[in-house]
mmCIF file of C-alpha atoms in Angstrom:
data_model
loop_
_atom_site.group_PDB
_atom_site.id
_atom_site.type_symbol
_atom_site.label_atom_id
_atom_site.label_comp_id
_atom_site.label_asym_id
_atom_site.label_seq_id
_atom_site.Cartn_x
_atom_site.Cartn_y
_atom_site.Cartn_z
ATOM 1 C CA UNK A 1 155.604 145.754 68.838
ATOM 2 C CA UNK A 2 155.702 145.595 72.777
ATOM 3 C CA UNK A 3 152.211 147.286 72.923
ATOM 4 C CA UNK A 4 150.983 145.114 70.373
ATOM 5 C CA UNK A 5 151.897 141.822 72.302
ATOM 6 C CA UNK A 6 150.792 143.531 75.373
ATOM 7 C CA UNK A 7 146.977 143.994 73.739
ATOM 8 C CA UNK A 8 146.788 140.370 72.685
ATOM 9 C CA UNK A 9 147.438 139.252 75.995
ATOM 10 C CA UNK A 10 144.983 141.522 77.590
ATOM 11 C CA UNK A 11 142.185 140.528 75.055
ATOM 12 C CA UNK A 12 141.792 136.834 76.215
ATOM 13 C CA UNK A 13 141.627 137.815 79.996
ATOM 14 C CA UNK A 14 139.176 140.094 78.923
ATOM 15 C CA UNK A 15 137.361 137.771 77.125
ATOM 16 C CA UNK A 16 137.513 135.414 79.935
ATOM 17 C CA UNK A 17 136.091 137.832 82.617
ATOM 18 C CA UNK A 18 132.997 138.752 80.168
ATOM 19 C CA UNK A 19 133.034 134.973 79.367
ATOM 20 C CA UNK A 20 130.242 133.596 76.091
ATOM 21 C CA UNK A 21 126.899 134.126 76.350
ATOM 22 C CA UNK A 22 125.979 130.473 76.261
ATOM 23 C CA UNK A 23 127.466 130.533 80.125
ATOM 24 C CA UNK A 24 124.642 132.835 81.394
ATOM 25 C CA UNK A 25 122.103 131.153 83.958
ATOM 26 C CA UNK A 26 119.791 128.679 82.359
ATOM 27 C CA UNK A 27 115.982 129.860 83.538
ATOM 28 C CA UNK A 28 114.191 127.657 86.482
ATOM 29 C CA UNK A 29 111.673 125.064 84.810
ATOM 30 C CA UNK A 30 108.433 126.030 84.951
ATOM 31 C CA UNK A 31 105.844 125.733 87.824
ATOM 32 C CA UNK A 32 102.526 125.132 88.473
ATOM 33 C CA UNK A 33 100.840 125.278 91.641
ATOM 34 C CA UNK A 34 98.861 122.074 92.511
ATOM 35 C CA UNK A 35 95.466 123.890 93.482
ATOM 36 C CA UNK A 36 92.598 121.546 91.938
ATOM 37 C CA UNK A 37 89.706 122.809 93.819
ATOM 38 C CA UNK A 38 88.071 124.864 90.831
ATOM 39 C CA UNK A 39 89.033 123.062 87.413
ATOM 40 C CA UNK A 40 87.028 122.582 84.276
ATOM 41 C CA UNK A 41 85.818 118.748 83.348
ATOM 42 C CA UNK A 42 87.506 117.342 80.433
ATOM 43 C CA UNK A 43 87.579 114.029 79.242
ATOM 44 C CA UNK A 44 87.054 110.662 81.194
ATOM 45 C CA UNK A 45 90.375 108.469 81.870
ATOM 46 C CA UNK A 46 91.195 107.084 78.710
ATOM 47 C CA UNK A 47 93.120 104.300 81.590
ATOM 48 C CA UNK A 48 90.740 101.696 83.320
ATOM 49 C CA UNK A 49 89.826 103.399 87.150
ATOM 50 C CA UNK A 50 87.874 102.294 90.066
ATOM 51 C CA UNK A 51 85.334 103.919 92.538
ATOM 52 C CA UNK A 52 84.307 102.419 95.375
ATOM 53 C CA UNK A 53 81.243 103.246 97.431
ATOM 54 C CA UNK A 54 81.142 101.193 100.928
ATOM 55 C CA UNK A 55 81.407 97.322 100.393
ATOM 56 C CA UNK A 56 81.410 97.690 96.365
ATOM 57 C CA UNK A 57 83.974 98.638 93.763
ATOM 58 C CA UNK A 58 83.440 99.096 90.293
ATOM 59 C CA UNK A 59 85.904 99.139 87.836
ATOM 60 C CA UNK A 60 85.652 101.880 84.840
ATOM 61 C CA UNK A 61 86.803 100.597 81.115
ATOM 62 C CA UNK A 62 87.813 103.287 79.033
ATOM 63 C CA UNK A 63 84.925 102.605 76.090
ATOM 64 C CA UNK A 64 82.376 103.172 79.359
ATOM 65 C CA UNK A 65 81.945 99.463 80.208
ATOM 66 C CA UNK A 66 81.773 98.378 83.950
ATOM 67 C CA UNK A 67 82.451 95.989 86.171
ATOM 68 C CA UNK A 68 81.381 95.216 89.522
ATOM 69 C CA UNK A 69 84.157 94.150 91.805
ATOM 70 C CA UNK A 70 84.048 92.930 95.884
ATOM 71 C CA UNK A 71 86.406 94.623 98.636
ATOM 72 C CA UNK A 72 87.418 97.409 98.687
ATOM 73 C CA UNK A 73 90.187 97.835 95.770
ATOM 74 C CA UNK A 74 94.310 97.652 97.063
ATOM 75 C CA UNK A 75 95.135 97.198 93.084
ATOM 76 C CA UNK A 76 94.190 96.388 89.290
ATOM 77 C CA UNK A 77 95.514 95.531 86.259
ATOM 78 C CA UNK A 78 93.290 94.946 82.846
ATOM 79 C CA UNK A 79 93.996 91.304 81.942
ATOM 80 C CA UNK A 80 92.910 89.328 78.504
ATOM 81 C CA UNK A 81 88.896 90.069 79.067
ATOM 82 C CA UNK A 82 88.729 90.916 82.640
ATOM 83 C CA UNK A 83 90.879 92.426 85.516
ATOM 84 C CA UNK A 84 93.562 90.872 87.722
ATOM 85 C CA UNK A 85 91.946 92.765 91.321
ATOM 86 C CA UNK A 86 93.517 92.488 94.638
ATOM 87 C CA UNK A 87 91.126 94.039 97.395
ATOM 88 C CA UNK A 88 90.324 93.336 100.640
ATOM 89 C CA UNK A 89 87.356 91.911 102.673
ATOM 90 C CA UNK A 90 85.684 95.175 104.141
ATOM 91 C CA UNK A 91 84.948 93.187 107.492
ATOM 92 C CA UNK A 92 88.505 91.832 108.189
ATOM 93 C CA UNK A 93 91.375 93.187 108.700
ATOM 94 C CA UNK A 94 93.547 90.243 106.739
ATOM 95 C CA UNK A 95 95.829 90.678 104.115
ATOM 96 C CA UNK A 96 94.381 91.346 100.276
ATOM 97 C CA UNK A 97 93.419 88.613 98.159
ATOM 98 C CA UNK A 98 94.062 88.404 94.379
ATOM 99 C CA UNK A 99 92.018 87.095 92.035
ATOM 100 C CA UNK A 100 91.017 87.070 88.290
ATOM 101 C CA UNK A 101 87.519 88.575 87.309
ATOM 102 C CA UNK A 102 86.463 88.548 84.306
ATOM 103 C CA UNK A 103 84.131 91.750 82.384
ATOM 104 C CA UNK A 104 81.168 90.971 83.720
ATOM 105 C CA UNK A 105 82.279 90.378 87.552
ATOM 106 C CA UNK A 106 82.304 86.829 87.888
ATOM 107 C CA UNK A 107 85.524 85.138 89.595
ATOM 108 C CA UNK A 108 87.888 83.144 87.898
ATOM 109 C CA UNK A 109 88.995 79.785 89.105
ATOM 110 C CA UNK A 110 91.194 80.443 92.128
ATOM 111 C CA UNK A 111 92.099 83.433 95.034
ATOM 112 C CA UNK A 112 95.421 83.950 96.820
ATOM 113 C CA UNK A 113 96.098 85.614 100.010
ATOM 114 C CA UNK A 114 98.763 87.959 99.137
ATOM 115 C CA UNK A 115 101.444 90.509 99.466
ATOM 116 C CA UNK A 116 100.822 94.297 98.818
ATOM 117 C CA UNK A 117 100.584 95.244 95.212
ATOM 118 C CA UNK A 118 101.031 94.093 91.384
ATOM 119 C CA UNK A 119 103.199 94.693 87.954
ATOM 120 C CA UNK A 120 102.903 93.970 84.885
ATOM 121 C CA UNK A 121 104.984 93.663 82.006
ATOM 122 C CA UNK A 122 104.842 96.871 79.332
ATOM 123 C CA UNK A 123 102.788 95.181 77.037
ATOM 124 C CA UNK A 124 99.839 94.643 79.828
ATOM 125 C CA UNK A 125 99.984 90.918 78.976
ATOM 126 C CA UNK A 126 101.242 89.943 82.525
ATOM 127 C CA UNK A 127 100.369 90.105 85.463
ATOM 128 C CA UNK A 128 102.579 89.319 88.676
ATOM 129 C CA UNK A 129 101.464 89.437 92.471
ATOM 130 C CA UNK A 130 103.435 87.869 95.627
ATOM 131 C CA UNK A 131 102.232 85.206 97.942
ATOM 132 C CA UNK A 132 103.478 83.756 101.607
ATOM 133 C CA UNK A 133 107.128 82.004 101.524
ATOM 134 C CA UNK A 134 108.464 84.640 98.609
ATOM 135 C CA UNK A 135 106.448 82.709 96.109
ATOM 136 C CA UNK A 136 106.151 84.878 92.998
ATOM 137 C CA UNK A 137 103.197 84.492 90.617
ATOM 138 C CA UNK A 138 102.524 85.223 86.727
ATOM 139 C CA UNK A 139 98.965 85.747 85.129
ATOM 140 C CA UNK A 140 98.986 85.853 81.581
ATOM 141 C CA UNK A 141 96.600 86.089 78.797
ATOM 142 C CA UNK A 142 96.445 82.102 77.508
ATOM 143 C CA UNK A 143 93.058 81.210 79.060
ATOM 144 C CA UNK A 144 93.530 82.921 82.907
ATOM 145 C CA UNK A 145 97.238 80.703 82.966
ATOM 146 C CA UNK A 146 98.973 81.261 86.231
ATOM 147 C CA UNK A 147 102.632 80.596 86.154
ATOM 148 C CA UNK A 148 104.883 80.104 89.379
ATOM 149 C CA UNK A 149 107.939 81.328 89.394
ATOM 150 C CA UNK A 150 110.956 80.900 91.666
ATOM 151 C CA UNK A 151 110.687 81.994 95.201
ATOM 152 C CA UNK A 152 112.751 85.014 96.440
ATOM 153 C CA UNK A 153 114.637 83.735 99.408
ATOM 154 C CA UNK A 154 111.880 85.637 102.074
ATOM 155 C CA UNK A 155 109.865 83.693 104.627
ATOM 156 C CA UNK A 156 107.429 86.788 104.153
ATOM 157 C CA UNK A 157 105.487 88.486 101.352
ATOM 158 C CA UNK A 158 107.613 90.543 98.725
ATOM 159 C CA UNK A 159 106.091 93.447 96.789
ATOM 160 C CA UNK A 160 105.954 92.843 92.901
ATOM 161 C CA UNK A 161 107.515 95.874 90.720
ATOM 162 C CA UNK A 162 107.717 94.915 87.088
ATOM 163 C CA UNK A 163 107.381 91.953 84.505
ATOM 164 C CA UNK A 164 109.356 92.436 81.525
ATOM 165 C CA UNK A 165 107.468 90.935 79.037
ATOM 166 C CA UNK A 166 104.258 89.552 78.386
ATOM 167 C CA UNK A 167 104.789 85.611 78.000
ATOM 168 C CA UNK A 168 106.502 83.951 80.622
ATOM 169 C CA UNK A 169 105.955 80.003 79.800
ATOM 170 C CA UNK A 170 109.264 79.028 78.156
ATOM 171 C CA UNK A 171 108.597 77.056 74.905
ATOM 172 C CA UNK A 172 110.349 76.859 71.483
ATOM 173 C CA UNK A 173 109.072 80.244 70.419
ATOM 174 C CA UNK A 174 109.712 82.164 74.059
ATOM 175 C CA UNK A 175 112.514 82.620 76.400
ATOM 176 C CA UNK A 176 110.105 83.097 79.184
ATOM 177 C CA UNK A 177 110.231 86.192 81.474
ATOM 178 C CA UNK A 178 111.826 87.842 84.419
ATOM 179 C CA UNK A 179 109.915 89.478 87.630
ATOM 180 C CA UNK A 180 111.691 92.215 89.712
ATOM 181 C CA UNK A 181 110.606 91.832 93.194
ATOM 182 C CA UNK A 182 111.215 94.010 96.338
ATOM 183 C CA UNK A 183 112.040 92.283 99.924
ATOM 184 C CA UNK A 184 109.499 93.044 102.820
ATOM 185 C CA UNK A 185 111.958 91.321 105.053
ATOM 186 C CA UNK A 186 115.162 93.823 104.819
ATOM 187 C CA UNK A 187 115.961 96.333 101.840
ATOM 188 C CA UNK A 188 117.046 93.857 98.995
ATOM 189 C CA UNK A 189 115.327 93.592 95.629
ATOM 190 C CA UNK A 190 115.339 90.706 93.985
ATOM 191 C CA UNK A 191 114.768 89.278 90.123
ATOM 192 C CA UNK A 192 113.651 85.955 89.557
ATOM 193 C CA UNK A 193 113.427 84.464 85.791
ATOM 194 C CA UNK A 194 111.350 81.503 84.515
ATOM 195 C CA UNK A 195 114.747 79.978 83.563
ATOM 196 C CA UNK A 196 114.821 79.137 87.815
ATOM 197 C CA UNK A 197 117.520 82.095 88.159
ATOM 198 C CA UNK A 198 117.340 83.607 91.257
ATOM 199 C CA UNK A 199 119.752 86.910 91.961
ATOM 200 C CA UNK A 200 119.780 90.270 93.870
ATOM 201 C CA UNK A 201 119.423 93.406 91.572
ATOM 202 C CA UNK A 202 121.721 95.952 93.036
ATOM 203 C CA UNK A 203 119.058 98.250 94.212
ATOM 204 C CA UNK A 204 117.514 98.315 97.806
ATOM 205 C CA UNK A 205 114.192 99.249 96.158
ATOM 206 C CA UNK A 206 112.868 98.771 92.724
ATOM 207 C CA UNK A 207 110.663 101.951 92.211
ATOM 208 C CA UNK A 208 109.950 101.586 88.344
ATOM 209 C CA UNK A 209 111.430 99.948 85.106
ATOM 210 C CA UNK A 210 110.299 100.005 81.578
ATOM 211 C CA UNK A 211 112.278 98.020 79.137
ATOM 212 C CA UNK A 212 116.181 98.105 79.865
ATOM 213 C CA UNK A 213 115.589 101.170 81.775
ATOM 214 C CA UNK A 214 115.112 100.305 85.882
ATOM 215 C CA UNK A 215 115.167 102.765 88.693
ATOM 216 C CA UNK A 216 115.428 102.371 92.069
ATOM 217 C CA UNK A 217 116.736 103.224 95.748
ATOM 218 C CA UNK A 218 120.208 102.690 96.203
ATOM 219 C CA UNK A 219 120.347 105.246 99.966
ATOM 220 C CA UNK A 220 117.432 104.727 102.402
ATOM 221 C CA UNK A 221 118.026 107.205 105.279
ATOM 222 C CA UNK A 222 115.315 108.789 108.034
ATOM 223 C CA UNK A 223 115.595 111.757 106.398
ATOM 224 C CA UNK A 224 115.535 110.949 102.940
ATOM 225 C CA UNK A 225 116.512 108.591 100.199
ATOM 226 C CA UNK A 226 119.164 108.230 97.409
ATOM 227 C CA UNK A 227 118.311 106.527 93.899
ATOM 228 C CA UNK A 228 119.514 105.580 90.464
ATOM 229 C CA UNK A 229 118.393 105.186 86.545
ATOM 230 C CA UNK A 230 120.263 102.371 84.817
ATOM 231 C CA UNK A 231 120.060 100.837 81.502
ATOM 232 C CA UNK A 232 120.790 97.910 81.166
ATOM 233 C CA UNK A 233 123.669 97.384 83.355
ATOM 234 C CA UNK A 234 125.074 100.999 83.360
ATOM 235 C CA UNK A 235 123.911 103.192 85.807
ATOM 236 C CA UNK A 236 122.941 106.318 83.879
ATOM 237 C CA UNK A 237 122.780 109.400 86.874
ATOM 238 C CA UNK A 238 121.883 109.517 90.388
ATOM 239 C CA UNK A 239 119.721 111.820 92.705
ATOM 240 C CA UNK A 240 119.039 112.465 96.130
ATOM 241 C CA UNK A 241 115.772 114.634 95.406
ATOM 242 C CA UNK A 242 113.615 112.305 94.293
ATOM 243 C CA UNK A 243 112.196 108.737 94.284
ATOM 244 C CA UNK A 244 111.068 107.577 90.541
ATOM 245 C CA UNK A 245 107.357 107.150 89.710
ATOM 246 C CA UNK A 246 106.566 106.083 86.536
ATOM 247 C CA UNK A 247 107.870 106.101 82.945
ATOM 248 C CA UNK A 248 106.828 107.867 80.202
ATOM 249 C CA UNK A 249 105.182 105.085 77.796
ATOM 250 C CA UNK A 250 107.528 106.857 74.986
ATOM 251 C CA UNK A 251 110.489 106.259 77.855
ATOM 252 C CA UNK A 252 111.341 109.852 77.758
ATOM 253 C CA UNK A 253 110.137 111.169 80.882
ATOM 254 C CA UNK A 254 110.258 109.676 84.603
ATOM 255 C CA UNK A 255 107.853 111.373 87.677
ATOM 256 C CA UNK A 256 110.138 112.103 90.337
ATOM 257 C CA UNK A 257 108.327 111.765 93.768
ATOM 258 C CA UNK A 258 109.548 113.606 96.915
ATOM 259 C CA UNK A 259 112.223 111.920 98.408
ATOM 260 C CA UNK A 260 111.383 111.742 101.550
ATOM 261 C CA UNK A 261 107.592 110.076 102.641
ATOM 262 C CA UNK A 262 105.608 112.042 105.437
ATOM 263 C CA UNK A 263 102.333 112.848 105.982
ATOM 264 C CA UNK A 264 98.961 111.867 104.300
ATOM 265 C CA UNK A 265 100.466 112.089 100.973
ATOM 266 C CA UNK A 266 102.880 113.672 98.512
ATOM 267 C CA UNK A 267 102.219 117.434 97.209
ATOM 268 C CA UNK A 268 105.398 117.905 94.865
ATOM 269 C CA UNK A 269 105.547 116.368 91.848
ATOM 270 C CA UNK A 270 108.491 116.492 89.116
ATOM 271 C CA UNK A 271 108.972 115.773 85.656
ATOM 272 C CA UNK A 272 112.206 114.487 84.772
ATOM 273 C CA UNK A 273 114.379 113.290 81.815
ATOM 274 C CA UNK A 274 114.735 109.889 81.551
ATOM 275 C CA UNK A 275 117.991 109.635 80.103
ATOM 276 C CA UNK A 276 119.956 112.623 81.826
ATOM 277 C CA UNK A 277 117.357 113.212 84.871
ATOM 278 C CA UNK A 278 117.113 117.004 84.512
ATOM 279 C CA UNK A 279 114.000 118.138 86.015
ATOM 280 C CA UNK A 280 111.500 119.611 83.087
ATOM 281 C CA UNK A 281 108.296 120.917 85.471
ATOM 282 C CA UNK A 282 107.192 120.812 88.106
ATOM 283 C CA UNK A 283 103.562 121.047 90.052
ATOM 284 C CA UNK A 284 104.246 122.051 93.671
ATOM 285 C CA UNK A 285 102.762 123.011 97.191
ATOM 286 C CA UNK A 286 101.598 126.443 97.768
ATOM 287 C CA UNK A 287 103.655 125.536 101.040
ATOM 288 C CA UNK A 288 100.728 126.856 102.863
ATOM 289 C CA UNK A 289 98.885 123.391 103.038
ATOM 290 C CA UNK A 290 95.729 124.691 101.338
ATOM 291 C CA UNK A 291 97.015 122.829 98.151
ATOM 292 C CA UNK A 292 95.977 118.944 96.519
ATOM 293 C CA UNK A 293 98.139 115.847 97.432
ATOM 294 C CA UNK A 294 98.164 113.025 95.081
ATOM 295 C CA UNK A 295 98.193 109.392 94.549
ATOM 296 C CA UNK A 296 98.413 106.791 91.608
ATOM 297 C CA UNK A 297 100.216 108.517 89.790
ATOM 298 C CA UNK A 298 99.833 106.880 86.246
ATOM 299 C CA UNK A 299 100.918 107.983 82.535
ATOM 300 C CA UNK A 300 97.551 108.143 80.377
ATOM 301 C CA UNK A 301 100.042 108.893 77.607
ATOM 302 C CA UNK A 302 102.764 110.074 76.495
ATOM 303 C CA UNK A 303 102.045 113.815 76.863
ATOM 304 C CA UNK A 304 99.655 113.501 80.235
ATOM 305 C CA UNK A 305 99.419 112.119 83.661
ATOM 306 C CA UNK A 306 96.475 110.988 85.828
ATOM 307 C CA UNK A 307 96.417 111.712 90.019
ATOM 308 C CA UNK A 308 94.114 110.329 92.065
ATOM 309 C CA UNK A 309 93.727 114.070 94.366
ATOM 310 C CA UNK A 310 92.914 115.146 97.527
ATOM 311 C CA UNK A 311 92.127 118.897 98.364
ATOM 312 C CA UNK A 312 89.128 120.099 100.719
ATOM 313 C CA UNK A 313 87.733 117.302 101.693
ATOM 314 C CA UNK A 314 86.845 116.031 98.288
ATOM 315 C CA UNK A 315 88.609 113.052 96.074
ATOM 316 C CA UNK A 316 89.148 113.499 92.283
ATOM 317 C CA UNK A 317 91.291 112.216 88.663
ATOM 318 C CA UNK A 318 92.970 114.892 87.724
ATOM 319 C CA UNK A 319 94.842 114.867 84.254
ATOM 320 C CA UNK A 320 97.924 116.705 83.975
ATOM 321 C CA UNK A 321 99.488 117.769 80.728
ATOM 322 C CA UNK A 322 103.144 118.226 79.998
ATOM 323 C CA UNK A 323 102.593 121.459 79.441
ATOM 324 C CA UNK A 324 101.186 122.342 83.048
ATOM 325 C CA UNK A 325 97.830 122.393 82.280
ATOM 326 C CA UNK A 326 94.939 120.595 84.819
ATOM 327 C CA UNK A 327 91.545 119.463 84.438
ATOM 328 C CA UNK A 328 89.443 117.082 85.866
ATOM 329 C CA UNK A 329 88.666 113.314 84.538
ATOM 330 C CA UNK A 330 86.637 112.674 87.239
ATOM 331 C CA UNK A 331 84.810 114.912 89.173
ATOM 332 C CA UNK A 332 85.362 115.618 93.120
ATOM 333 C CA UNK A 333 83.299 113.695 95.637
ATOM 334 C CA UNK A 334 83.039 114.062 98.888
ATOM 335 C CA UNK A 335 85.691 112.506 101.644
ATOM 336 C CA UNK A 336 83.428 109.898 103.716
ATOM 337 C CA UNK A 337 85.226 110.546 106.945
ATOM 338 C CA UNK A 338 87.767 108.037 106.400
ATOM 339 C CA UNK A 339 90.287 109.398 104.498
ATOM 340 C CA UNK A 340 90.672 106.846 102.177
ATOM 341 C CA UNK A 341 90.491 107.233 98.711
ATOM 342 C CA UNK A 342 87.242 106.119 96.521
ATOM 343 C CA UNK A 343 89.127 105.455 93.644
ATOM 344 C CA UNK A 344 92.149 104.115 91.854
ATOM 345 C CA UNK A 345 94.099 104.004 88.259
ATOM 346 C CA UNK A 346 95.064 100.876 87.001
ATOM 347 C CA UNK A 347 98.560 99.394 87.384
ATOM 348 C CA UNK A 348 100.529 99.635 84.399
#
């Protein structure tokens, strides 16, 4: 009986040191080099993109429609039958001015000088830009409507992030909308709703939202950052590796950018869960700086991505698929000497 009891106490110990199989190291996600300098064509951007060629941009629709555009493109959204564009004058070095165009090219009513960058709400049905003061501005689909919305409390220009949803005139079929807003003038983000409410968000930096999910930068430090994915009002997990890109339009995957910015341009880019933040793939640096850096980073759908790249000299759309794959949308051209890219994705 003694060597019996003596066994069964043994066994769990035993058990404990060998320990279930389910414990055993979980294998690294997978990799892929970002090397685009020999890919096969595929496709054109099934997303609206620009190319610019000296003083003139024109803006790609996805059915092969174009439309010439002035400046030299900062930012686009596709708006009712035309394109909210903010570019700048070529000969100036002033701030960029936002106006509406419509298909063809021709200018809408009004321009605005104004602050860097748009959003729009998930739908695409509204589009929101910054001008001097903190003023906060809404275009929406009802005839090229702008809306003004409260002010964020800034004497400078904020930087729009997201619109959540497309109709912000409050009437007796709509509760209006809400615009998240990020402070040039110190690290506060701000939301501002057509209901006049005016109210800090928690996060020093919106970096994406998409319905009740928002993401942002709670730790900005010289030698990195710190953010966090909430819903709703619950923050879900945090990270210290990454700033968030976009989400997935199926809100199951986020991009995770580096987290800290240096240099021309980002060559790591990571695919993460939206809702627990484990990182999924990755498409990485050969860490000998012979590799692409990106920029635009966009979700054509819910299985692929679209980069604006740059890699020897040349400039391409590159469309990534979920399951590492690469090819090109657009072609490489040649770098003019400026380093500055020819071409962008629309904001969305």
């Amino acid at each position: 009986m003694k060597r019996l009891l003596t066994t069964l106490a043994v066994a769990p110990l035993a058990l404990a040191l060998v320990g279930p199989a389910s414990q055993a190291t979980a294998p690294a996600p997978p990799t892929t080099i970002f090397d685009v300098s020999s890919l096969k064509t595929g496709a054109a951007p099934r997303l609206a993109w620009s190319e610019t060629t000296g003083s003139r941009t024109t803006i790609h629709a996805p059915g092969g429609t174009t439309t010439p555009v002035a400046g030299r493109m900062n930012a686009f959204a596709p708006m009712g039958s035309g394109y909210v564009v903010q570019s700048f004058d070529t000969t100036t070095a002033a701030r960029p001015t936002t106006r509406w165009v419509s298909a063809s090219g021709s200018p809408g009513r009004s321009s605005w000088r104004t602050g860097y960058g748009l959003a729009t709400s998930p739908d695409g049905e509204a589009v929101a830009f910054t001008v001097r003061r903190g003023g906060v501005r809404v275009i929406d689909q009802d005839g090229d409507r702008v809306l003004r919305m409260p002010s964020i409390p800034s004497k400078q220009f904020g930087t729009p992030a997201h619109v959540t949803n497309g109709y912000c005139k409050e009437d007796a079929t709509s509760n209006g909308c809400a615009v998240l807003v990020n402070s040039s003038r110190g690290r506060t983000s701000w939301y501002v709703t057509s209901h006049g409410i005016v109210d800090e968000t928690g996060l020093k930096w919106v970096s994406t939202a998409k319905g009740r999910w928002t993401g942002g930068l709670t730790k900005i430090l010289d030698a990195g950052s710190c953010s966090v994915m909430k819903r709703g009002q619950r923050n879900r997990w945090r990270t210290c590796d990454n700033q968030f890109g976009d989400i997935s339009p199926d809100k199951q995957h986020v991009l995770g950018e580096p987290a800290y910015s240096d240099g021309f341009g980002p060559s790591d880019l990571d695919l993460l869960d939206l809702r627990s933040g484990a990182l999924e793939r990755s498409w990485a640096s050969d860490r000998k700086g012979t590799s692409a850096v990106y920029f635009d980073a966009v979700w054509e759908d819910s299985t692929h991505l679209l980069v604006v790249t740059y890699q020897d000299a040349e400039w391409a759309i590159v469309r990534l698929g979920l399951d590492g794959s690469m090819e090109y949308a657009v072609a490489p051209v040649a770098d003019d000497g400026d380093m500055e890219t020819p071409s962008r994705l629309q904001v969305r």
